[in-house]
mmCIF file of C-alpha atoms in Angstrom:
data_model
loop_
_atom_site.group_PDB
_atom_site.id
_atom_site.type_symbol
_atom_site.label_atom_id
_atom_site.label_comp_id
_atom_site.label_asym_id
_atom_site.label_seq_id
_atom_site.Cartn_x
_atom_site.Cartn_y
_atom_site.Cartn_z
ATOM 1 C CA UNK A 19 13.787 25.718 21.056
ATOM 2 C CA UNK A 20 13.206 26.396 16.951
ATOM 3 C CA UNK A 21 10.710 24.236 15.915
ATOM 4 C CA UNK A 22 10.681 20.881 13.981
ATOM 5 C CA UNK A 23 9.550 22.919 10.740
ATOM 6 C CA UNK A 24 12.530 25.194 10.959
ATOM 7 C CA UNK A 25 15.170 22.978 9.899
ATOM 8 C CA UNK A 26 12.188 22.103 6.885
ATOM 9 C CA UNK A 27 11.080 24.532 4.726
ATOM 10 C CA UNK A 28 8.366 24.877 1.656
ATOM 11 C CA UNK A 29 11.583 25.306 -0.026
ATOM 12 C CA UNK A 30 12.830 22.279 0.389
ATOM 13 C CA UNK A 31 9.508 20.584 -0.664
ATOM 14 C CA UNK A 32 11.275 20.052 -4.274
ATOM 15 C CA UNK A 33 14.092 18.614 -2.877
ATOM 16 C CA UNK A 34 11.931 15.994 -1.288
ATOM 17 C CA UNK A 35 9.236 15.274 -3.961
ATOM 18 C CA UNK A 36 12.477 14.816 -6.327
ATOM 19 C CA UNK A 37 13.528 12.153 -4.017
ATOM 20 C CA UNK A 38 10.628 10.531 -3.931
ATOM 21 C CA UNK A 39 10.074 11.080 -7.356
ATOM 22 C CA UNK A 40 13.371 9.179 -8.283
ATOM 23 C CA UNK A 41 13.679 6.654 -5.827
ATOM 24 C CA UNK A 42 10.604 4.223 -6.542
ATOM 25 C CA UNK A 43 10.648 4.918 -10.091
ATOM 26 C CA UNK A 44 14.624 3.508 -9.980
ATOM 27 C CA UNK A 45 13.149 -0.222 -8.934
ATOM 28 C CA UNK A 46 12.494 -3.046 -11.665
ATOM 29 C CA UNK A 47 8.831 -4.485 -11.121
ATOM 30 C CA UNK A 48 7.573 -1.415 -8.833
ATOM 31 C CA UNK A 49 4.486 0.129 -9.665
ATOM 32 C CA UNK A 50 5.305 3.387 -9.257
ATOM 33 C CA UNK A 51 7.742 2.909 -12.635
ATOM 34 C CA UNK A 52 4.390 2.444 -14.722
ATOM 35 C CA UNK A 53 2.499 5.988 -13.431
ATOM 36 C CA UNK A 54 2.653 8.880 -15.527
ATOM 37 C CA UNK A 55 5.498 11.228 -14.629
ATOM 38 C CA UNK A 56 3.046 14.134 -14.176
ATOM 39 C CA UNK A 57 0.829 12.244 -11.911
ATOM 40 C CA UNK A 58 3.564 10.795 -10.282
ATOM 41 C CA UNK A 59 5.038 14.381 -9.484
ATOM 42 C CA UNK A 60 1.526 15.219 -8.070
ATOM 43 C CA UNK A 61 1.444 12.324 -5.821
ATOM 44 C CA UNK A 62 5.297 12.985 -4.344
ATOM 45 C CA UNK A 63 4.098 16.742 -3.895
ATOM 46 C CA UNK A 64 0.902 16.352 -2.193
ATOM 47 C CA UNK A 65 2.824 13.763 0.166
ATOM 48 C CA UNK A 66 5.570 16.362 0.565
ATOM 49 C CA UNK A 67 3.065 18.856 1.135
ATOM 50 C CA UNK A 68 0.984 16.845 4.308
ATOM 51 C CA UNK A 69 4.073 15.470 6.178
ATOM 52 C CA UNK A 70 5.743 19.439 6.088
ATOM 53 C CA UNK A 71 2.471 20.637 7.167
ATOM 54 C CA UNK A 72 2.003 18.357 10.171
ATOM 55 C CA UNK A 73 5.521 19.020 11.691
ATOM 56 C CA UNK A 74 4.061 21.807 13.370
ATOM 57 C CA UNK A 75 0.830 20.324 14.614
ATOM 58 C CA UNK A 76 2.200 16.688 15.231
ATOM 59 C CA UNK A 77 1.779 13.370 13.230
ATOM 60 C CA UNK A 78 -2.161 13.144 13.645
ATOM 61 C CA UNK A 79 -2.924 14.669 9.869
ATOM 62 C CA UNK A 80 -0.478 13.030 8.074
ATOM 63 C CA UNK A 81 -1.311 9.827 9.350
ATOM 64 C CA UNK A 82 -4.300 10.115 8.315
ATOM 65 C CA UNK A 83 -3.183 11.485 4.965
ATOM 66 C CA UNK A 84 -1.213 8.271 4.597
ATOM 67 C CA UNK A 85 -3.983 6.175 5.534
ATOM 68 C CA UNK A 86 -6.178 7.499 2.620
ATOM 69 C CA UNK A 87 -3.397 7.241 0.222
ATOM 70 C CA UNK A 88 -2.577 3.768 1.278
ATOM 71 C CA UNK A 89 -6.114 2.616 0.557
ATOM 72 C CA UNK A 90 -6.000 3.793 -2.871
ATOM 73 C CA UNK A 91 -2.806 2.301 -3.451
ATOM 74 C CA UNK A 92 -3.951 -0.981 -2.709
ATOM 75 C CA UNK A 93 -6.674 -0.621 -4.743
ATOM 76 C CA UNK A 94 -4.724 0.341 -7.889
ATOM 77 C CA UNK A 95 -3.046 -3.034 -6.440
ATOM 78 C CA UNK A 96 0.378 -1.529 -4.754
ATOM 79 C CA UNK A 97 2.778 -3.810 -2.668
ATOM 80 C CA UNK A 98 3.308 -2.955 1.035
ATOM 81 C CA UNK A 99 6.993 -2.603 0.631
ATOM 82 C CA UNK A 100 6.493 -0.032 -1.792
ATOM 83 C CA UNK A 101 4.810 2.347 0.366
ATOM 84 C CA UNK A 102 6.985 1.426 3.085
ATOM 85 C CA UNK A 103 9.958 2.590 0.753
ATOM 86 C CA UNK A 104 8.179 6.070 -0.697
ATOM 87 C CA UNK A 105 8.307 6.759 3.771
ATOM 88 C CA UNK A 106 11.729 5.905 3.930
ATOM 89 C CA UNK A 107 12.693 7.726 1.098
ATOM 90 C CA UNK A 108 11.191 10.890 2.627
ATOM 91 C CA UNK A 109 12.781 10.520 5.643
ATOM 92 C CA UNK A 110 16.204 9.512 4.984
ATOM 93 C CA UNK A 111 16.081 13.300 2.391
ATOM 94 C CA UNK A 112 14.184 15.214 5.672
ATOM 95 C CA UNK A 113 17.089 13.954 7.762
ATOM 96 C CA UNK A 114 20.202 14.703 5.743
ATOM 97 C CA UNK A 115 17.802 18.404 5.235
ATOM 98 C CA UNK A 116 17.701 18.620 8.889
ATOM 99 C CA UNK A 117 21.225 17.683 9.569
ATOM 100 C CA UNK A 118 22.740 20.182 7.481
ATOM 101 C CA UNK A 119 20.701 23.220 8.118
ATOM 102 C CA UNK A 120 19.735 22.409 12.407
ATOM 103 C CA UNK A 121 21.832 23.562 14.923
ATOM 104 C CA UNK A 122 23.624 21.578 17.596
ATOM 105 C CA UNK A 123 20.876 22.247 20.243
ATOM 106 C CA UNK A 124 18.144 21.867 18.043
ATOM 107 C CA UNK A 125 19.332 18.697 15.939
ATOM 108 C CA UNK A 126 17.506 16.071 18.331
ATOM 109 C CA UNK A 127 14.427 17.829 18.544
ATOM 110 C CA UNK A 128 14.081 18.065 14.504
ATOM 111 C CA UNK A 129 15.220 14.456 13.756
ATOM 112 C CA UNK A 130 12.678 13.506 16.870
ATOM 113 C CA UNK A 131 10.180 15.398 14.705
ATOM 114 C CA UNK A 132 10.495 13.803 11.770
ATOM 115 C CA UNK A 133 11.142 10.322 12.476
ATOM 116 C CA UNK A 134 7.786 10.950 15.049
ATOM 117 C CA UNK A 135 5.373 11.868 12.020
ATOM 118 C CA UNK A 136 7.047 9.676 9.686
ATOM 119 C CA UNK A 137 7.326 6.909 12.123
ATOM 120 C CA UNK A 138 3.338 6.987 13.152
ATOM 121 C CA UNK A 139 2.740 6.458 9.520
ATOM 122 C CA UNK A 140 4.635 3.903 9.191
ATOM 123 C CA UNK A 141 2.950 2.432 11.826
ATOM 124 C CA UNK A 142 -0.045 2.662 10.279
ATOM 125 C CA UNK A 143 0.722 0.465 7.252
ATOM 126 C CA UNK A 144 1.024 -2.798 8.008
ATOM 127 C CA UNK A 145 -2.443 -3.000 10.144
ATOM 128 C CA UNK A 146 -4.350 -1.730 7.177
ATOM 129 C CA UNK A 147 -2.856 -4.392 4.658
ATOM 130 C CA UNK A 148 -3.738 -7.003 7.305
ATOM 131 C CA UNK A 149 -7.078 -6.038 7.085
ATOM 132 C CA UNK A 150 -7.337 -5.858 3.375
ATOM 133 C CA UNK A 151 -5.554 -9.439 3.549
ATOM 134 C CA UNK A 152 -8.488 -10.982 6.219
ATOM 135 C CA UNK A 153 -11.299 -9.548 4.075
ATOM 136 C CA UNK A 154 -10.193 -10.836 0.716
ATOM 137 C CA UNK A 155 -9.517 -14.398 2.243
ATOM 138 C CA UNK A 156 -12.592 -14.034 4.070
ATOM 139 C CA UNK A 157 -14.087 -13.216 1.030
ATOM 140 C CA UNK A 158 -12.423 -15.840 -0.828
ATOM 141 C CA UNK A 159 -13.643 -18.622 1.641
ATOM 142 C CA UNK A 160 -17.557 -17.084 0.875
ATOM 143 C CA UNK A 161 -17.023 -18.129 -2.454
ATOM 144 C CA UNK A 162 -16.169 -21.886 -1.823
ATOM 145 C CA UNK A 163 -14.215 -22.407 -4.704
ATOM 146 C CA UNK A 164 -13.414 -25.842 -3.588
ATOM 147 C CA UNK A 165 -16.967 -26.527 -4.576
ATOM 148 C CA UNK A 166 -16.940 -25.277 -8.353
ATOM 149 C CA UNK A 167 -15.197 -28.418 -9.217
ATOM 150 C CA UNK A 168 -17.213 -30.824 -7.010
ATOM 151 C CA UNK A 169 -18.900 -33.454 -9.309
ATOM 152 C CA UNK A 170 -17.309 -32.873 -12.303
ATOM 153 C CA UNK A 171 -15.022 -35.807 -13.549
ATOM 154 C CA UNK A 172 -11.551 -34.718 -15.801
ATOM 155 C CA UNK A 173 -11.294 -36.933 -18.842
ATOM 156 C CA UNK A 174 -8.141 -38.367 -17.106
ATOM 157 C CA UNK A 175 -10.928 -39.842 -14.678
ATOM 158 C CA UNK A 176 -13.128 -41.499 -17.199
ATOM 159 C CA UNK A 177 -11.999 -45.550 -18.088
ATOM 160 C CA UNK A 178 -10.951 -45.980 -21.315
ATOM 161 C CA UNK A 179 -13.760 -48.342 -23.292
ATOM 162 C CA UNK A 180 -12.316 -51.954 -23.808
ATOM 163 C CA UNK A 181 -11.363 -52.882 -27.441
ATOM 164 C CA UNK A 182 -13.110 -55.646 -28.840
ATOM 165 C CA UNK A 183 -11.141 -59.022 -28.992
ATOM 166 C CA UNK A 184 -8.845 -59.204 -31.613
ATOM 167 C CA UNK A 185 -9.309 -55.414 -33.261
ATOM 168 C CA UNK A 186 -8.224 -52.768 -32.872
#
């Protein structure tokens, strides 16, 4: 049997950076739309570049990839659905790739491939945002914000002083 990396190529490493590229950058509101176009070509590239690499040697690298990029993501504050949808935008392009250039006998084991390493990533996502979610309200209960305002009266709080009879 060919192997998963036949049906994808370095050649068609363009093809999938420009859908990445394009996709995200296509959505009101999505973060991606406010990175430089330069950088942003960088980022679809080096993604491209670690999922085509670990089709050969299985998912275990670019999970990990994807694990490191997540982390920066959600520190340059990135939504979870918005790396979900830069994954599913390089898989739906690797499978209409591997659909058109995989053979009959060899079709399941390159979709398996792909959807595999792409899949384990995937996997991968919403654990790590969980965890950034439990520290930061963990973190936010350290700070006992509830407290900042205990003892303090609004002026809606304070009585009004009486008038004096008869003035005003």
């Amino acid at each position: 049997m060919a192997s998963p990396k036949t049906a994808l190529s370095r050649q068609d490493a363009c093809e999938l950076g420009a859908a990445l590229f394009e996709g995200p950058r296509a959505r009101p509101r999505s973060h991606y739309g406010t990175i430089d176009a330069a950088d942003l070509t960088r980022r679809c590239a080096r993604l491209v570049d670690a999922f085509l690499a670990s089709l050969e040697g299985g998912p275990a690298a670019f999970v990990d990839y994807v694990r490191r990029i997540t982390e920066e993501r959600i520190a340059e504050g990135f939504y979870l659905p918005e790396i979900q949808q830069a994954l599913s935008l390089l898989e739906a392009r690797a499978w209409q790739i591997v659909v058109e250039r995989s053979s009959v006998g060899a079709l399941v084991g390159h979709l398996s491939a792909v959807t595999g390493t792409i899949g384990a990533a995937k996997d991968e996502l919403a654990p790590l945002y969980l965890a950034h979610k439990q520290r930061a309200e963990a973190d936010l209960a350290r700070l006992q914000t509830s407290r900042l305002f205990a003892g303090t009266e609004g002026p809606w709080e304070i009585e009004p002083e009486p008038l004096p009879a008869g003035g005003r």
